[in-house]
Coordinates of C-alpha atoms in Angstrom, one line a residue:
M1 CA -3.3 -12.6 10.8
R2 CA -4.7 -9.3 12.9
G3 CA -5.3 -10.3 16.0
S4 CA -2.2 -12.0 16.6
A5 CA -0.7 -9.0 15.3
L6 CA -2.4 -6.6 17.9
S7 CA -1.8 -8.5 20.6
A8 CA 1.7 -8.6 20.1
G9 CA 2.8 -5.5 22.1
P10 CA 1.0 -6.6 25.3
A11 CA 2.0 -9.7 25.2
R12 CA 5.4 -9.2 25.1
S13 CA 5.3 -6.4 27.6
H14 CA 3.7 -8.9 29.5
L15 CA 6.6 -11.0 29.7
L16 CA 8.9 -8.4 30.3
L17 CA 7.2 -7.6 33.5
P18 CA 8.6 -10.1 36.6
W19 CA 12.0 -9.2 34.6
W20 CA 11.3 -5.2 35.5
T21 CA 9.7 -6.4 38.7
A22 CA 12.6 -8.2 40.1
L23 CA 15.0 -5.7 39.4
S24 CA 13.2 -3.2 41.5
D25 CA 13.3 -4.9 44.4
G26 CA 16.2 -6.5 44.2
R27 CA 15.2 -10.6 43.7
Y28 CA 13.8 -12.6 41.1
R29 CA 10.1 -13.5 41.3
G30 CA 10.3 -16.7 39.7
G31 CA 8.4 -19.0 42.5
A32 CA 8.0 -19.9 46.0
D33 CA 11.5 -22.0 45.7
A34 CA 13.3 -19.0 44.2
A35 CA 17.0 -18.0 45.9
P36 CA 16.9 -14.6 46.3
S37 CA 19.4 -12.4 43.6
P38 CA 22.8 -11.1 45.2
L39 CA 21.9 -7.9 45.3
S40 CA 20.1 -8.6 48.4
R41 CA 23.1 -9.2 50.5
P42 CA 25.7 -7.1 51.1
P43 CA 29.4 -7.7 50.1
G44 CA 30.5 -10.3 53.1
A45 CA 27.0 -11.4 54.5
A46 CA 26.7 -14.9 55.0
P47 CA 25.1 -17.1 52.2
W48 CA 21.5 -17.8 52.4
A49 CA 20.7 -20.5 55.2
A50 CA 17.7 -22.8 55.3
P51 CA 15.2 -21.2 58.1
E52 CA 15.5 -22.3 61.6
G53 CA 12.2 -22.8 62.8
G54 CA 10.1 -22.0 59.8
G55 CA 11.5 -18.5 60.4
A56 CA 12.8 -16.1 58.1
G57 CA 16.7 -17.3 56.7
L58 CA 19.6 -15.9 58.4
A59 CA 21.3 -13.1 56.5
G60 CA 23.7 -11.8 59.5
A61 CA 24.1 -11.6 63.2
R62 CA 24.9 -9.3 66.1
R63 CA 25.5 -9.3 69.7
E64 CA 23.3 -7.5 72.6
R65 CA 24.6 -5.3 73.9
G66 CA 25.7 -6.3 77.5
T67 CA 25.0 -9.8 77.2
G68 CA 26.8 -12.9 75.4
R69 CA 23.8 -13.7 73.4
R70 CA 22.9 -13.5 69.8
R71 CA 20.0 -12.3 68.5
R72 CA 18.3 -13.1 65.0
C73 CA 19.0 -9.7 62.6
C74 CA 17.2 -8.7 59.6
G75 CA 20.7 -8.2 58.0
P76 CA 22.0 -4.7 57.0
A77 CA 20.7 -5.0 53.2
V78 CA 17.3 -4.9 54.3
L79 CA 16.4 -1.1 55.5
G80 CA 14.0 -0.6 58.3
C81 CA 14.6 -3.3 60.4
P82 CA 11.8 -4.1 62.7
Q83 CA 14.4 -4.6 65.6
R84 CA 16.7 -1.7 64.6
C85 CA 19.6 -3.5 64.0
P86 CA 22.3 -1.2 64.2
Q87 CA 24.5 -0.5 61.5
P88 CA 28.5 0.7 61.0
A89 CA 28.9 3.5 59.2
G90 CA 30.3 2.1 56.2
E91 CA 27.4 -0.4 55.9
R92 CA 24.9 2.1 56.0
R93 CA 26.7 3.9 52.9
E94 CA 27.1 0.9 51.6
E95 CA 23.2 0.0 51.5
V96 CA 22.4 3.3 50.9
L97 CA 24.6 3.0 47.5
R98 CA 23.0 -0.9 46.5
K99 CA 19.5 1.2 46.8
S100 CA 20.3 3.8 44.6
L101 CA 22.1 1.2 42.2
R102 CA 18.9 -0.7 42.5
R103 CA 16.7 2.2 41.7
G104 CA 18.5 3.5 38.9
V105 CA 18.5 -0.4 37.3
A106 CA 14.3 -0.3 37.6
L107 CA 14.1 3.2 36.7
S108 CA 16.1 2.0 33.0
T109 CA 14.5 -1.1 32.8
G110 CA 11.4 1.1 33.4
S111 CA 12.6 3.0 30.6
F112 CA 13.4 0.1 28.2
V113 CA 10.2 -1.5 29.1
L114 CA 8.1 1.8 27.9
C115 CA 10.3 1.9 24.9
E116 CA 10.1 -1.3 23.9
A117 CA 5.5 -0.9 24.1
L118 CA 6.1 2.1 22.2
R119 CA 7.6 0.6 19.5
L120 CA 5.5 -2.8 19.4
I121 CA 2.4 -0.7 19.8
S122 CA 4.2 1.8 16.5
G123 CA 4.9 -1.9 14.8
S124 CA 1.0 -2.9 15.3
A125 CA 0.0 -0.1 13.7
E126 CA 1.7 -0.2 10.8
V127 CA 1.0 -3.6 10.5
H128 CA -3.0 -2.7 11.0
A129 CA -2.8 0.2 8.3
S130 CA -1.1 -2.1 5.7
F131 CA -4.0 -4.5 6.6
K132 CA -6.7 -2.4 5.9
V133 CA -5.2 -0.7 3.1
A134 CA -5.3 -4.9 1.6
E135 CA -8.7 -4.8 2.7
V136 CA -9.6 -2.1 0.9
I137 CA -7.8 -3.2 -2.5
E138 CA -9.3 -6.7 -2.2
Q139 CA -12.8 -5.3 -2.1
A140 CA -12.3 -2.9 -5.2
D141 CA -10.7 -5.4 -7.3
Y142 CA -14.1 -7.5 -6.4
L143 CA -16.3 -4.9 -7.4
Y144 CA -13.7 -4.1 -10.6
G145 CA -14.6 -7.3 -11.4
S146 CA -18.0 -7.4 -11.1
G147 CA -19.1 -4.1 -13.3
E148 CA -20.1 -2.1 -10.0
T149 CA -18.9 1.0 -10.9
E150 CA -20.0 2.8 -8.7
K151 CA -19.8 1.7 -5.3
L152 CA -16.3 0.8 -6.3
Y153 CA -16.2 4.7 -6.7
Q154 CA -17.5 5.6 -3.0
L155 CA -15.7 2.7 -1.9
L156 CA -12.2 4.3 -2.9
V157 CA -12.6 7.7 -2.9
Q158 CA -13.0 7.7 1.2
H159 CA -9.4 7.4 0.7
K160 CA -8.6 9.7 -1.5
N161 CA -5.9 11.1 0.7
S162 CA -3.9 7.8 1.0
E163 CA 0.4 7.4 0.1
D164 CA -0.1 4.1 -1.2
A165 CA 0.7 4.2 -4.7
E166 CA -2.1 0.9 -5.1
L167 CA -5.0 2.5 -3.9
L168 CA -4.5 6.0 -5.8
W169 CA -4.5 4.3 -9.1
R170 CA -7.4 2.2 -8.4
L171 CA -9.2 5.4 -7.5
A172 CA -8.1 6.8 -10.9
R173 CA -9.3 4.1 -12.7
A174 CA -13.0 4.4 -10.9
S175 CA -13.3 7.9 -11.1
R176 CA -12.3 7.9 -14.8
D177 CA -15.0 5.0 -15.2
L178 CA -17.4 6.6 -13.4
A179 CA -16.9 9.8 -16.3
Q180 CA -17.6 7.0 -18.9
L181 CA -21.2 6.1 -17.5
S182 CA -24.5 7.7 -19.7
I183 CA -25.8 8.9 -16.3
T184 CA -22.9 11.5 -15.9
S185 CA -23.7 14.3 -16.1
A186 CA -21.4 16.6 -18.6
E187 CA -19.9 19.0 -15.9
E188 CA -19.1 15.7 -13.4
K189 CA -17.4 13.7 -16.4
R190 CA -14.9 17.1 -17.0
Q191 CA -14.4 17.2 -12.9
L192 CA -14.1 12.9 -12.7
A193 CA -11.4 13.7 -16.0
Y194 CA -9.4 16.7 -13.7
D195 CA -10.0 14.6 -10.6
S196 CA -8.8 11.1 -11.9
L197 CA -5.3 12.6 -13.2
E198 CA -4.9 13.9 -10.2
Y199 CA -4.9 10.7 -8.3
A200 CA -2.8 8.9 -11.3
K201 CA -0.2 11.6 -10.8
R202 CA -0.5 11.4 -6.6
A203 CA 0.3 7.7 -7.4
L204 CA 3.5 8.3 -9.5
E205 CA 5.0 10.2 -7.0
K206 CA 4.5 7.6 -4.2
N207 CA 5.8 5.2 -6.5
E208 CA 7.9 5.8 -9.6
A209 CA 8.1 2.1 -10.2
N210 CA 4.5 0.9 -10.1
S211 CA 3.3 0.1 -14.3
A212 CA -0.3 0.3 -13.7
A213 CA 0.0 3.9 -11.9
H214 CA 2.3 5.5 -15.8
K215 CA -0.7 3.6 -17.7
W216 CA -3.6 5.4 -15.8
Y217 CA -1.8 8.6 -15.6
A218 CA -1.4 8.2 -19.7
I219 CA -4.8 7.3 -20.0
C220 CA -6.2 10.1 -17.9
L221 CA -3.9 13.2 -18.9
S222 CA -5.1 11.7 -22.5
D223 CA -9.1 12.6 -21.5
V224 CA -7.9 15.9 -20.0
G225 CA -6.5 17.0 -23.3
D226 CA -10.7 16.5 -25.0
Y227 CA -11.2 19.5 -22.6
E228 CA -7.7 21.3 -23.3
G229 CA -7.9 22.0 -27.6
I230 CA -6.2 20.6 -30.2
K231 CA -2.6 22.4 -28.9
V232 CA -2.7 20.9 -25.5
K233 CA -3.7 17.2 -26.7
I234 CA -1.0 16.6 -29.4
G235 CA 1.5 18.1 -27.2
N236 CA 0.7 15.4 -24.0
A237 CA 0.6 12.7 -26.6
F238 CA 4.7 12.6 -26.3
V239 CA 4.1 12.2 -22.9
I240 CA 1.8 9.6 -23.0
K241 CA 3.4 7.6 -25.6
E242 CA 6.7 7.9 -23.1
H243 CA 4.2 6.3 -20.0
F244 CA 2.8 3.7 -21.8
E245 CA 6.2 2.5 -23.0
R246 CA 7.2 2.8 -19.5
A247 CA 4.2 0.5 -18.1
I248 CA 5.3 -1.8 -20.6
E249 CA 8.9 -1.8 -19.7
L250 CA 8.0 -2.3 -16.1
N251 CA 5.3 -5.0 -16.9
P252 CA 5.1 -6.4 -20.4
K253 CA 3.0 -9.3 -20.0
D254 CA -0.1 -6.4 -19.2
A255 CA -2.3 -6.8 -21.9
T256 CA -4.0 -3.5 -21.3
S257 CA -1.0 -1.2 -21.2
V258 CA 0.1 -3.2 -25.0
H259 CA -3.6 -2.5 -26.0
L260 CA -3.5 1.2 -25.5
M261 CA -0.2 1.7 -27.0
G262 CA -1.8 0.5 -30.2
V263 CA -5.0 2.8 -29.7
W264 CA -2.2 5.7 -29.5
C265 CA -0.5 4.1 -33.1
Y266 CA -4.3 3.9 -34.2
S267 CA -5.0 7.5 -33.5
F268 CA -2.7 9.1 -34.8
A269 CA -2.5 6.6 -38.5
E270 CA -5.7 8.1 -38.5
L271 CA -5.1 11.9 -37.5
P272 CA -7.3 13.7 -40.0
W273 CA -5.0 16.6 -42.6
Y274 CA -6.3 19.6 -41.5
Q275 CA -5.4 18.2 -37.3
R276 CA -2.1 17.0 -39.5
K277 CA -1.2 20.3 -40.2
I278 CA -1.7 21.7 -36.9
A279 CA 1.0 19.5 -35.3
A280 CA 3.2 20.0 -38.0
M281 CA 2.7 24.2 -37.1
L282 CA 3.1 23.7 -34.1
F283 CA 5.6 21.0 -33.4
A284 CA 9.0 20.5 -35.5
T285 CA 8.4 16.7 -35.3
P286 CA 4.9 15.9 -35.0
P287 CA 3.7 12.5 -33.6
T288 CA 3.2 10.4 -36.3
S289 CA 2.4 7.1 -36.7
T290 CA 1.0 3.9 -38.9
Y291 CA -2.0 1.4 -39.2
E292 CA 0.9 -1.8 -39.4
E293 CA 2.4 -0.5 -35.9
A294 CA -1.3 -0.4 -34.5
L295 CA -1.7 -3.6 -35.8
R296 CA 1.4 -5.3 -34.3
Y297 CA 0.7 -4.1 -30.7
F298 CA -3.3 -5.6 -30.5
H299 CA -2.2 -8.8 -31.7
M300 CA 1.0 -8.1 -29.0
A301 CA -1.8 -7.9 -26.4
E302 CA -4.2 -10.3 -27.4
E303 CA -1.1 -12.4 -27.2
A304 CA -0.5 -11.9 -23.9
D305 CA -3.7 -12.3 -22.5
P306 CA -6.4 -13.9 -25.3
N307 CA -9.7 -12.2 -25.6
F308 CA -9.1 -10.2 -22.5
Y309 CA -11.0 -6.8 -23.7
S310 CA -14.3 -6.4 -25.7
K311 CA -12.1 -3.5 -27.3
N312 CA -8.9 -4.7 -28.0
L313 CA -11.0 -7.0 -30.6
L314 CA -13.3 -4.6 -32.2
F315 CA -9.4 -2.3 -32.6
L316 CA -8.4 -5.5 -34.8
G317 CA -11.7 -5.3 -36.6
K318 CA -11.3 -1.5 -36.8
T319 CA -7.0 -1.8 -38.0
Y320 CA -8.2 -4.3 -40.5
L321 CA -11.0 -2.3 -42.1
K322 CA -8.3 0.6 -42.7
L323 CA -5.8 -1.9 -44.1
N324 CA -8.5 -3.2 -46.5
N325 CA -8.7 -6.3 -45.2
K326 CA -12.1 -7.4 -44.9
K327 CA -11.9 -11.3 -44.5
M328 CA -9.8 -10.6 -41.3
A329 CA -11.8 -7.7 -40.3
L330 CA -14.9 -9.7 -40.2
L331 CA -13.4 -13.0 -37.8
W332 CA -12.5 -9.8 -35.3
L333 CA -15.7 -8.0 -35.7
S334 CA -17.4 -10.8 -35.0
K335 CA -15.6 -11.7 -32.2
A336 CA -16.3 -8.4 -31.1
K337 CA -20.1 -8.6 -31.1
E338 CA -20.7 -12.1 -29.7
Y339 CA -18.5 -11.3 -26.3
P340 CA -19.8 -10.9 -23.1
A341 CA -21.2 -7.7 -22.0
H342 CA -19.9 -7.5 -18.5
T343 CA -19.8 -3.2 -18.4
E344 CA -21.5 -0.6 -20.3
E345 CA -18.3 -0.6 -22.5
D346 CA -19.2 -4.1 -23.7
K347 CA -22.6 -3.1 -24.8
Q348 CA -21.2 0.5 -26.8
V349 CA -18.1 -2.5 -28.1
Q350 CA -21.2 -4.8 -29.0
K351 CA -23.1 -1.9 -31.0
E352 CA -20.3 -0.5 -32.8
A353 CA -18.9 -4.4 -34.0
L354 CA -22.6 -5.0 -35.5
E355 CA -22.5 -1.2 -37.2
L356 CA -19.1 -1.6 -38.9
L357 CA -20.1 -5.4 -39.7
N358 CA -23.5 -4.5 -41.6
S359 CA -21.9 -2.0 -42.8
I360 CA -19.3 -4.5 -45.0

């Protein structure tokens, strides 16, 4: 595809060249049998005739001075006649006018060809750029699916100045995932948290209708709240909820957005009493939720994409524990413990699920 797209400009310009050449010298060079264009004959000149004796075609004839004979002549349409044929003043004026007309047509045609070539080059550049973005996204998704967090970040951070929302939200996700690794220092975690929020914000600015951009903006805003204090964190909660709801509205089948809405509900359902008191002091109507509401979202996520995420299984088990339903808690915690560990997060989920199972 790339090859055809990139070669479209030069190939098309080449097809236009014979037309341009034809107009510039007054005839169509379409082959050995092509007849001259009407532009190559003056008004009233004799029609094109077959050459006599293999010579040039007869365009006109004039009497030689002092004789009764007629000789061959190039015709008034051909400037610089080797026989220096005399031409009446009127014909010379016509010829000058005709030559100017042909030159004007040639110049305007050349300008058209130039504009067309520039347009094609510009179009090819756009196609190439979009194709490159598609390639990077394909590589990024492969690395993400393979759990190659560091390689994924190194790939995407090269495009941090991109104008593409799809690249930017993936970079926000990769930055956050890198911050979650145990090998990442505390200072690096903080910097990555703020970087990821900036990338997600830019993704939203480029495309407000992008569901993933809303989702990752909400996630990254929540992470930054951990460094900003309880007041900012609770204040951000309203914004976070709005973005999760918008993400679900744009893509109801995205199980991750639904799961995260459940996590939001779970977090405020288990909010410690002192934080509730602070929230009540800071806000007239502080954010609140219930375990029942959280459970509904976790089940919705599982229905949208069964067994899609180890943490959704873990939260189902934890929520049932909060509701004192040990039977269902054992079911979902066991599923979380047995979930294949593809990432470091999966390993942490397995560890927490095992600890909760041993505590029951």
